[in-house]
Amino acid sequence: MGRVKVQKMPTIRRLPTYLYRLNEMRKEGTSIVATPELARYMDIGEIVVRKDLSITGVTGQPGVGYKIDELIAAIREFLGWNVETKAVLVGAGSLGSALIGYDGFEEYGLSIIAAFDRDPAKAGTVMRGRPVIDMVELEGFVRNHKISMGILCVPAAVAQDICDIMVKSGIRSIWNFANVALKVPADVIVQREVIAGGLALLSVKRLRHFAETDDEEE
Amino acid sequence: MGRVKVQKMPTIRRLPTYLYRLNEMRKEGTSIVATPELARYMDIGEIVVRKDLSITGVTGQPGVGYKIDELIAAIREFLGWNVETKAVLVGAGSLGSALIGYDGFEEYGLSIIAAFDRDPAKAGTVMRGRPVIDMVELEGFVRNHKISMGILCVPAAVAQDICDIMVKSGIRSIWNFANVALKVPADVIVQREVIAGGLALLSVKRLRHFAETDDEEE
DNA sequence: CGGGTTTAGATATTTATGTATCTAAATCTT
DNA sequence: AAGATTTAGATACATAAATATCTAAACCCG
Ligand SMILES: NC(=O)c1ccc[n+]([C@@H]2O[C@H](COP(=O)([O-])OP(=O)(O)OC[C@H]3O[C@@H](n4cnc5c(N)ncnc54)[C@H](O)[C@@H]3O)[C@@H](O)[C@H]2O)c1
Ligand SMILES: NC(=O)c1ccc[n+]([C@@H]2O[C@H](COP(=O)([O-])OP(=O)(O)OC[C@H]3O[C@@H](n4cnc5c(N)ncnc54)[C@H](O)[C@@H]3O)[C@@H](O)[C@H]2O)c1
């Protein structure tokens, strides 16, 4: 793994999709994959695929392709997904309950071991196999179980408060689905997920498409 | 609105976050906003904010800032969110049910007017105010209600099949949450949402952070 | 076995995106 | 009112990312 240049956001964002597809191919019994096939699946250029894969350190065989097992292992190692990350989720509402039970995350080394919610009707229940616990127990739970990641699925208005509790409890990585910029100490990493961003992109593409098909004169 | 350059994906992805914050400020009674404040909220540079806002065509006042009402209207118009988009959602599972009931989308001009599912236990029920309907009725429903957008929340394995039905029914925009590249005719626009991409980014940032705090020697 | 084909990986180029600098307009301060 | 401060918008520059070109290695086909 020659150099670890971590600025390439688009590449890193694409890695889970490669991983997903490679796992699928392995299940189908394939052991080698060449760039053109992956490029078709990803809907990007072949050269982009090669550059993407190269940051993991794997080398392929000219005229042949890459070994799927090697690629899977390398991507998982590059992302740190070869070791389990324990997470808690706060806000067992509609989005939270979707994430809690999502099987896909286990493949990514992410274990959401409990959810927390303020709602007394939810605390004490079990949601998709995971316990939903009252907020007052959050800090102790995080310390006892050495949780390193927090997933925020609460309304934006209270996200900063919950974030503060997470940080105080020792959590250093926060995956934030509330649309607010969280203020955190320098040693805490926050990833904000704006699902509506994709909708905006889709909307603009559609408008552009209409505009193109409309004016034949320009 | 001088020029509509639609290649700026990062800018467009950020627009919903501006919109969210601006709406919030309006509710608080503010009528003017200056770049530095937005930049702090977005956690990006001031100049990026000005460039982002400029693609909507609004002009601000030097020494003052932008009129919030104007900005909101301009962003909504730029994204086409000033007119309602009718959508159907297929796959009323964990993720699907989260999206169906999400209030935020209405602010973005998106109305999910019905969900469809293969599961006989779900078809015929009402989920968060929206009817869940059997798959056989999808095509007729889309034609009758002139639905223009489809939201895909089914397992990846069947996503292409559902996509084909959507296209056949007349849907031209597909918001795809399944991790597959869909094959569609040239006049159909697909936006693939890879939620795990954000997790990958968070993971790598964390690894890099550890690496930095570890080696003092290099 | 030999020529054509496929493909990885390196290098170079182009394009997209983010950042800095400067000017002028509005406001604030005194 | 005069100077200092804030800020938008234009221009220029720097960095990141995608794309093109080239070379050599493995394979395929006859
Ligand atoms: N639902 C979606 O499809 C969707 C999409 C994009 C973004 N989001 C964002 O995700 C977040 C959650 O959305 P949702 O639709 O799941 O909302 P929701 O109302 O269904 O769930 C919110 C949950 O947070 C809990 N909660 C509220 N305040 C709390 C507190 N102080 N401490 C602990 N728990 C608290 C509530 O009890 C509830 O269970 C929001 O910020 C929303 O903007 C949701
Ligand atoms: N749950 C999450 O947090 C999450 C996160 C990221 C991506 N995703 C993706 O979203 C998709 C859905 O995930 P989920 O967790 O909601 O799964 P799920 O199993 O909870 O829901 C899938 C739904 O699709 C329905 N369905 C299956 N086949 C169908 C068909 N042929 N026609 C119509 N409906 C059909 C099922 O009945 C079910 O209701 C998957 O592709 C998944 O990878 C989910």
XYZ file of C-alpha atoms (C1' of nucleotides) and ligand atoms in Angstrom:
584
model
C 0.000 0.000 0.000
C 2.348 2.616 -1.340
C 0.798 5.841 -0.219
C -2.320 6.707 1.692
C -3.585 9.876 0.083
C -6.828 10.656 1.786
C -8.358 13.507 -0.070
C -10.045 11.506 -2.751
C -13.539 11.703 -1.517
C -15.243 10.373 -4.646
C -13.024 7.305 -4.704
C -13.706 6.468 -1.081
C -17.428 6.947 -1.534
C -17.335 4.452 -4.374
C -15.491 1.749 -2.472
C -18.594 0.327 -0.749
C -20.214 -0.174 -4.118
C -17.204 -2.074 -5.428
C -17.242 -4.122 -2.244
C -20.915 -4.903 -2.617
C -20.505 -6.052 -6.191
C -17.347 -8.052 -5.503
C -19.019 -9.920 -2.674
C -21.898 -10.670 -4.991
C -19.537 -12.020 -7.640
C -17.712 -14.163 -5.120
C -21.012 -15.701 -4.079
C -21.646 -16.480 -7.738
C -18.337 -18.338 -7.829
C -16.254 -15.869 -9.812
C -12.661 -15.383 -8.726
C -11.278 -12.851 -11.222
C -12.709 -9.551 -12.387
C -11.475 -7.134 -15.038
C -11.898 -3.378 -15.068
C -14.352 -3.090 -17.975
C -16.913 -5.180 -16.158
C -16.655 -3.162 -12.969
C -16.761 0.070 -14.948
C -20.013 -0.988 -16.556
C -21.497 -1.825 -13.180
C -20.337 1.423 -11.600
C -21.282 3.451 -14.658
C -17.922 5.227 -14.718
C -14.776 5.096 -16.876
C -12.374 2.167 -16.798
C -9.455 4.338 -15.820
C -11.334 5.723 -12.861
C -11.925 2.165 -11.691
C -8.217 1.316 -11.911
C -7.280 4.449 -10.016
C -9.909 3.748 -7.393
C -8.674 0.217 -6.831
C -5.049 1.301 -6.779
C -5.445 3.242 -3.526
C -6.080 -0.046 -1.753
C -2.655 -1.289 -2.842
C -3.791 -4.311 -4.834
C -2.184 -5.011 -8.176
C -3.899 -6.780 -11.000
C -2.582 -8.845 -13.866
C -2.377 -7.192 -17.280
C -4.580 -9.028 -19.697
C -6.386 -10.749 -16.867
C -7.777 -8.570 -14.114
C -7.879 -8.577 -10.325
C -8.339 -11.416 -7.890
C -11.681 -10.832 -6.252
C -10.626 -12.220 -2.885
C -7.631 -9.925 -2.774
C -9.723 -6.923 -3.731
C -12.342 -7.612 -1.084
C -9.708 -8.026 1.598
C -7.835 -4.917 0.500
C -10.902 -2.685 0.385
C -12.076 -3.899 3.757
C -8.665 -3.275 5.232
C -8.345 0.131 3.618
C -11.668 1.216 5.100
C -10.949 -0.394 8.451
C -13.961 -2.638 7.913
C -12.017 -5.787 8.717
C -12.380 -5.013 12.412
C -15.752 -4.612 14.052
C -16.895 -1.103 14.960
C -19.404 -0.894 17.764
C -21.994 1.833 17.460
C -25.054 3.139 19.227
C -27.927 4.828 17.444
C -29.891 7.661 19.014
C -33.392 8.394 17.767
C -35.331 5.203 17.122
C -37.823 6.917 14.827
C -38.577 6.142 11.203
C -35.072 6.540 9.859
C -33.430 5.149 12.960
C -35.440 1.951 12.873
C -34.519 1.436 9.222
C -30.819 1.705 9.978
C -30.957 -0.442 13.115
C -32.101 -3.505 11.288
C -30.131 -3.121 8.090
C -28.149 -6.299 7.461
C -25.810 -4.639 5.014
C -23.922 -2.839 7.740
C -22.618 -6.058 9.236
C -20.782 -6.672 5.996
C -19.164 -3.304 6.569
C -17.952 -4.173 10.040
C -20.545 -1.992 11.715
C -22.491 -3.370 14.664
C -25.266 -1.192 15.996
C -25.578 -2.834 19.377
C -28.278 -0.629 20.891
C -30.632 2.255 20.201
C -31.562 5.083 22.543
C -34.654 7.228 22.566
C -36.289 9.805 24.773
C -39.749 8.444 24.125
C -40.839 6.385 27.170
C -43.020 4.255 24.916
C -39.957 3.086 23.003
C -37.432 2.711 25.803
C -37.434 -0.835 27.113
C -38.611 -2.413 23.883
C -36.655 -4.463 21.402
C -36.472 -3.180 17.851
C -35.309 -5.583 15.141
C -33.289 -7.533 17.627
C -31.671 -4.543 19.278
C -32.634 -3.099 22.652
C -34.051 0.414 22.787
C -32.845 2.073 25.971
C -33.697 5.255 27.796
C -31.474 8.256 27.179
C -30.306 8.523 30.770
C -28.362 5.302 30.323
C -26.555 6.409 27.173
C -23.370 7.691 28.755
C -22.857 4.689 31.018
C -23.594 2.277 28.201
C -21.082 3.896 25.870
C -18.383 3.800 28.523
C -19.076 0.222 29.584
C -19.219 -1.189 26.085
C -16.407 0.974 24.710
C -18.576 2.262 21.886
C -16.612 4.275 19.357
C -19.300 5.439 16.969
C -22.604 7.233 17.347
C -25.389 7.400 14.763
C -27.640 10.432 15.039
C -31.251 10.022 13.878
C -32.982 12.629 16.006
C -34.717 15.810 14.839
C -32.275 18.553 13.869
C -33.364 20.767 16.761
C -31.951 18.418 19.394
C -29.037 16.967 17.429
C -26.413 19.226 19.030
C -27.548 18.252 22.530
C -27.303 14.542 21.767
C -23.994 15.105 20.029
C -22.630 16.746 23.169
C -23.660 13.757 25.260
C -21.994 11.395 22.792
C -18.759 13.353 22.861
C -18.807 13.583 26.638
C -19.273 9.810 26.791
C -16.182 9.175 24.719
C -17.553 8.713 21.213
C -15.165 10.017 18.590
C -16.981 9.269 15.315
C -20.469 10.537 14.626
C -22.610 9.626 11.631
C -25.115 12.428 11.492
C -28.383 12.144 9.567
C -29.803 15.388 10.987
C -29.296 18.353 8.712
C -27.193 20.479 11.071
C -23.524 21.307 11.352
C -22.459 19.909 14.704
C -19.882 21.702 16.825
C -17.402 19.170 18.145
C -13.844 19.152 19.526
C -11.055 18.736 17.013
C -10.534 15.053 17.810
C -14.117 14.098 16.996
C -15.029 13.263 13.418
C -18.484 13.984 12.044
C -19.956 12.787 8.788
C -23.137 14.555 7.801
C -25.453 12.611 5.524
C -27.773 14.775 3.478
C -30.138 12.428 1.726
C -31.934 15.299 0.044
C -28.695 16.148 -1.764
C -29.323 13.252 -4.107
C -32.866 14.446 -4.708
C -31.525 17.883 -5.644
C -29.179 16.310 -8.150
C -31.955 14.224 -9.637
C -34.198 17.277 -9.903
C -31.603 19.368 -11.689
C -30.715 16.573 -14.090
C -34.374 16.276 -14.952
C -34.775 20.011 -15.518
C -31.717 20.032 -17.747
C -33.066 17.093 -19.671
C -36.379 18.868 -20.272
C -34.591 22.033 -21.325
C -32.530 20.088 -23.852
C -35.445 18.239 -25.385
C -37.493 21.450 -25.460
C -35.400 23.921 -27.403
C -34.371 22.544 -30.742
C -33.416 26.039 -31.910
C -30.374 26.560 -29.691
C -29.979 33.619 -14.014
C -27.066 34.154 -16.381
C -25.990 30.623 -17.178
C -27.138 27.226 -16.125
C -23.969 25.229 -15.781
C -25.019 21.844 -14.600
C -21.890 19.972 -13.831
C -21.337 21.348 -10.381
C -22.448 18.399 -8.442
C -21.091 19.500 -5.059
C -22.871 22.829 -5.277
C -26.186 21.242 -6.137
C -25.834 18.709 -3.351
C -25.348 21.566 -0.904
C -28.413 23.521 -1.978
C -30.885 21.541 0.157
C -28.837 22.304 3.225
C -28.883 26.019 2.468
C -32.596 25.768 1.893
C -33.150 23.971 5.163
C -31.203 26.548 7.123
C -32.783 29.514 5.348
C -36.261 28.232 6.085
C -35.265 27.836 9.689
C -33.988 31.409 9.834
C -37.138 32.728 8.243
C -39.187 30.994 10.895
C -37.030 32.732 13.493
C -37.937 36.057 11.926
C -34.643 36.863 10.201
C -34.868 38.450 6.762
C -31.222 39.001 5.788
C -28.272 36.625 5.909
C -24.604 37.218 5.152
C -22.147 34.728 3.757
C -19.975 34.249 6.861
C -22.899 32.965 8.860
C -23.931 30.484 6.199
C -20.316 29.408 5.765
C -20.061 28.615 9.450
C -23.253 26.596 9.303
C -22.196 24.705 6.188
C -18.657 24.276 7.451
C -17.158 25.468 4.160
C -15.397 28.611 2.925
C -17.222 31.910 2.430
C -16.297 32.088 -1.222
C -17.726 28.673 -1.874
C -20.993 29.859 -0.375
C -21.083 32.919 -2.642
C -20.358 30.787 -5.688
C -22.988 28.270 -4.669
C -25.647 30.941 -4.248
C -24.678 32.661 -7.480
C -25.844 29.760 -9.644
C -29.405 30.495 -8.542
C -29.139 33.994 -9.997
C -29.756 35.955 -6.807
C -27.609 38.973 -6.080
C -26.801 40.187 -2.613
C -25.959 43.613 -1.250
C -22.295 44.341 -0.517
C -21.864 45.073 3.143
C -25.254 43.570 3.917
C -25.967 40.100 2.612
C -28.793 38.308 0.855
C -32.536 38.583 1.320
C -33.624 35.260 2.770
C -36.978 35.237 0.985
C -35.302 35.809 -2.362
C -32.763 33.073 -1.713
C -35.387 30.547 -0.723
C -37.451 31.285 -3.799
C -34.428 31.197 -6.093
C -33.100 27.898 -4.763
C -36.504 26.283 -4.971
C -36.938 27.498 -8.515
C -33.456 26.422 -9.535
C -34.112 22.910 -8.259
C -37.598 22.827 -9.672
C -38.933 22.403 -6.165
C -41.451 25.205 -6.561
C -43.720 22.825 -8.451
C -44.961 19.601 -6.909
C -43.410 16.348 -8.075
C -45.589 13.294 -7.667
C -43.768 10.092 -6.834
C -44.468 6.482 -6.001
C -42.286 4.383 -3.778
C -41.747 0.685 -4.349
C -40.624 -1.490 -1.468
C -42.406 -0.571 1.739
C -39.768 -2.191 3.946
C -37.630 -0.586 6.610
C -36.082 2.100 4.463
C -39.181 2.612 2.378
C -41.396 3.229 5.366
C -38.921 5.798 6.681
C -39.007 7.738 3.441
C -42.773 7.511 2.984
C -43.533 9.424 6.125
C -40.721 11.936 6.019
C -42.184 15.444 6.301
C -39.047 17.095 5.005
C -39.744 16.032 1.429
C -42.878 18.129 1.210
C -40.737 21.192 1.694
C -38.801 19.985 -1.331
C -41.867 19.720 -3.506
C -41.888 15.933 -3.391
C -45.153 14.140 -2.731
C -44.948 10.402 -2.312
C -48.557 9.639 -2.982
C -48.470 5.858 -2.702
C -46.261 2.893 -1.926
C -46.207 -0.470 -3.662
C -45.085 -3.812 -2.330
C -45.145 -7.434 -3.356
C -45.859 -8.607 0.183
C -49.589 -9.484 0.449
C -49.471 -8.619 4.143
C -48.565 -5.026 3.303
C -50.687 -4.408 0.228
C -54.014 -2.898 1.209
C -52.744 -1.268 4.374
C -52.073 2.393 5.052
C -48.574 3.365 6.042
C -48.047 6.784 7.592
C -51.016 8.172 5.768
C -50.127 6.685 2.390
C -51.784 3.660 0.826
C -49.686 0.559 0.217
C -50.861 -1.079 -2.980
C -50.196 -4.374 -4.692
C -47.566 -4.428 -7.411
C -49.981 -5.440 -10.145
C -51.606 -2.035 -9.920
C -48.381 -0.070 -10.237
C -48.438 0.550 -13.958
C -52.065 1.653 -14.077
C -51.616 3.881 -11.060
C -48.609 5.639 -12.539
C -50.432 6.283 -15.795
C -53.636 7.487 -14.165
C -51.967 9.835 -11.714
C -49.303 11.019 -14.134
C -46.522 10.083 -11.734
C -43.144 11.334 -12.878
C -40.798 9.940 -10.242
C -40.175 6.520 -8.774
C -38.370 5.752 -5.536
C -36.756 2.325 -5.365
C -36.463 0.728 -1.924
C -36.470 -2.945 -2.856
C -33.653 -5.454 -2.447
C -30.916 -5.051 -5.038
C -31.696 -8.400 -6.627
C -35.098 -7.270 -7.902
C -34.329 -3.580 -8.460
C -33.834 -3.926 -12.207
C -37.182 -5.677 -12.636
C -39.037 -2.962 -10.756
C -37.097 -0.333 -12.641
C -38.245 -1.838 -15.924
C -41.868 -1.676 -14.818
C -41.445 1.943 -13.781
C -39.949 2.889 -17.124
C -42.623 1.005 -19.018
C -45.254 2.891 -17.029
C -43.861 6.256 -18.044
C -41.669 7.214 -15.110
C -38.639 9.212 -16.222
C -36.858 9.937 -12.914
C -35.787 7.190 -10.554
C -34.342 7.690 -7.098
C -32.593 4.412 -6.444
C -31.616 3.291 -2.936
C -30.641 -0.208 -4.035
C -26.947 -0.627 -4.645
C -27.135 -1.548 -8.326
C -26.506 0.223 -11.585
C -29.835 0.236 -13.382
C -30.019 -0.096 -17.150
C -32.467 2.461 -18.491
C -33.217 4.180 -21.817
C -31.375 7.427 -22.483
C -34.350 9.602 -21.589
C -34.673 8.180 -18.077
C -32.631 9.701 -15.281
C -31.423 7.617 -12.362
C -29.909 8.850 -9.147
C -28.271 6.140 -7.093
C -28.047 6.807 -3.370
C -25.283 4.903 -1.628
C -25.725 5.548 2.059
C -22.712 3.409 2.927
C -20.542 5.865 0.993
C -20.752 8.248 3.908
C -19.795 5.461 6.303
C -16.725 4.727 4.197
C -15.701 8.355 4.369
C -16.184 8.442 8.119
C -14.163 5.256 8.513
C -11.239 6.543 6.512
C -11.227 9.890 8.276
C -11.066 8.044 11.561
C -8.215 5.801 10.438
C -6.287 8.813 9.217
C -6.895 10.565 12.513
C -5.549 7.588 14.464
C -2.526 7.361 12.190
C -1.743 11.007 12.776
C -2.051 10.887 16.546
C -0.053 7.652 16.642
C 3.221 8.364 14.910
C 5.000 11.336 16.363
C 8.229 10.286 14.658
C 7.238 10.848 11.061
C 4.150 -20.881 -32.573
C 2.936 -15.991 -34.025
C -0.058 -12.239 -34.524
C -4.042 -10.015 -32.699
C -6.653 -8.828 -28.452
C -7.336 -7.694 -23.739
C -5.843 -5.455 -19.923
C -3.079 -3.191 -15.843
C -0.355 0.608 -14.687
C 2.305 4.670 -15.552
C 2.412 9.335 -17.368
C 0.327 13.373 -19.295
C -3.618 16.209 -20.162
C -8.021 18.237 -19.430
C -11.763 19.554 -16.681
C -13.994 20.526 -12.265
C -13.789 22.401 -7.899
C -12.050 25.088 -4.279
C -9.225 29.170 -2.723
C -7.084 33.732 -2.856
C -6.945 38.588 -4.193
C -8.951 42.833 -5.419
C -12.685 46.405 -5.980
C -16.646 48.830 -4.801
C -20.830 49.262 -2.215
C -23.166 49.591 2.195
C -22.851 50.019 7.040
C -20.845 51.160 11.419
C -18.050 54.094 14.561
C -16.623 58.131 16.408
C -19.053 63.704 7.988
C -14.766 60.814 7.583
C -12.466 56.774 8.239
C -12.797 51.903 9.483
C -15.307 47.613 8.818
C -18.165 44.346 6.537
C -19.421 42.232 2.553
C -20.772 40.812 -2.560
C -18.913 39.872 -6.895
C -15.329 39.654 -10.299
C -10.936 37.877 -11.643
C -7.067 35.051 -11.121
C -4.889 31.034 -9.151
C -4.340 26.305 -6.979
C -5.745 21.844 -6.120
C -8.527 17.707 -6.974
C -10.585 14.595 -10.051
C -11.572 12.628 -14.394
C -9.915 11.436 -18.956
C -6.565 10.336 -22.586
C -2.314 8.173 -24.258
C 1.242 4.901 -24.109
C 3.754 0.519 -22.754
C 4.194 -4.055 -21.523
C 2.274 -8.263 -19.783
C -0.954 -12.143 -20.239
C -4.211 -14.412 -23.012
C -6.717 -16.135 -27.171
C -7.163 -17.918 -31.754
C -5.782 -20.041 -35.562
N -37.161 9.741 7.753
C -36.414 10.021 6.692
O -36.635 9.468 5.636
C -35.289 10.988 6.783
C -34.606 11.323 5.628
C -33.559 12.217 5.708
C -33.197 12.754 6.914
N -33.867 12.432 8.030
C -33.456 13.024 9.309
O -33.315 12.053 10.294
C -33.715 12.559 11.546
C -34.802 11.679 12.125
O -35.892 11.642 11.236
P -37.115 10.666 11.448
O -37.969 10.783 10.249
O -36.639 9.338 11.849
O -37.880 11.358 12.675
P -38.795 10.635 13.764
O -39.582 11.701 14.423
O -39.495 9.488 13.154
O -37.742 10.058 14.798
C -37.061 10.852 15.701
C -36.824 10.038 16.945
O -35.971 10.775 17.827
C -36.492 10.682 19.129
N -36.055 11.857 19.880
C -36.509 13.124 19.800
N -35.854 13.921 20.638
C -34.975 13.147 21.299
C -34.022 13.397 22.302
N -33.839 14.634 22.798
N -33.284 12.366 22.751
C -33.469 11.132 22.250
N -34.349 10.836 21.286
C -35.099 11.841 20.819
C -37.982 10.612 18.992
O -38.578 10.022 20.119
C -38.104 9.760 17.726
O -38.185 8.405 18.058
C -34.197 13.963 11.311
O -33.169 14.867 11.616
C -34.483 13.980 9.836
O -34.317 15.249 9.266
C -34.910 11.542 7.988
N -32.544 -0.289 5.617
C -31.530 0.521 5.435
O -31.104 1.180 6.366
C -30.865 0.666 4.110
C -29.728 1.439 4.009
C -29.106 1.572 2.770
C -29.628 0.940 1.669
N -30.719 0.174 1.776
C -31.233 -0.479 0.577
O -32.623 -0.246 0.441
C -33.250 -1.391 -0.101
C -34.348 -1.834 0.826
O -33.785 -2.134 2.099
P -34.701 -2.460 3.345
O -33.802 -2.527 4.516
O -35.844 -1.517 3.386
O -35.215 -3.928 3.001
P -36.595 -4.601 3.477
O -36.445 -6.059 3.263
O -36.955 -4.112 4.815
O -37.662 -4.022 2.462
C -37.750 -4.447 1.145
C -39.201 -4.372 0.733
O -39.301 -4.635 -0.655
C -40.378 -5.527 -0.870
N -40.121 -6.270 -2.102
C -39.248 -7.286 -2.278
N -39.294 -7.724 -3.545
C -40.231 -6.991 -4.168
C -40.729 -6.961 -5.488
N -40.274 -7.793 -6.427
N -41.676 -6.055 -5.792
C -42.135 -5.218 -4.849
N -41.691 -5.175 -3.586
C -40.754 -6.070 -3.256
C -40.418 -6.397 0.339
O -41.717 -6.958 0.511
C -40.066 -5.408 1.438
O -41.211 -4.786 1.958
C -32.170 -2.433 -0.277
O -31.731 -2.420 -1.594
C -31.086 -1.974 0.651
O -29.821 -2.342 0.227
C -31.355 0.032 2.985
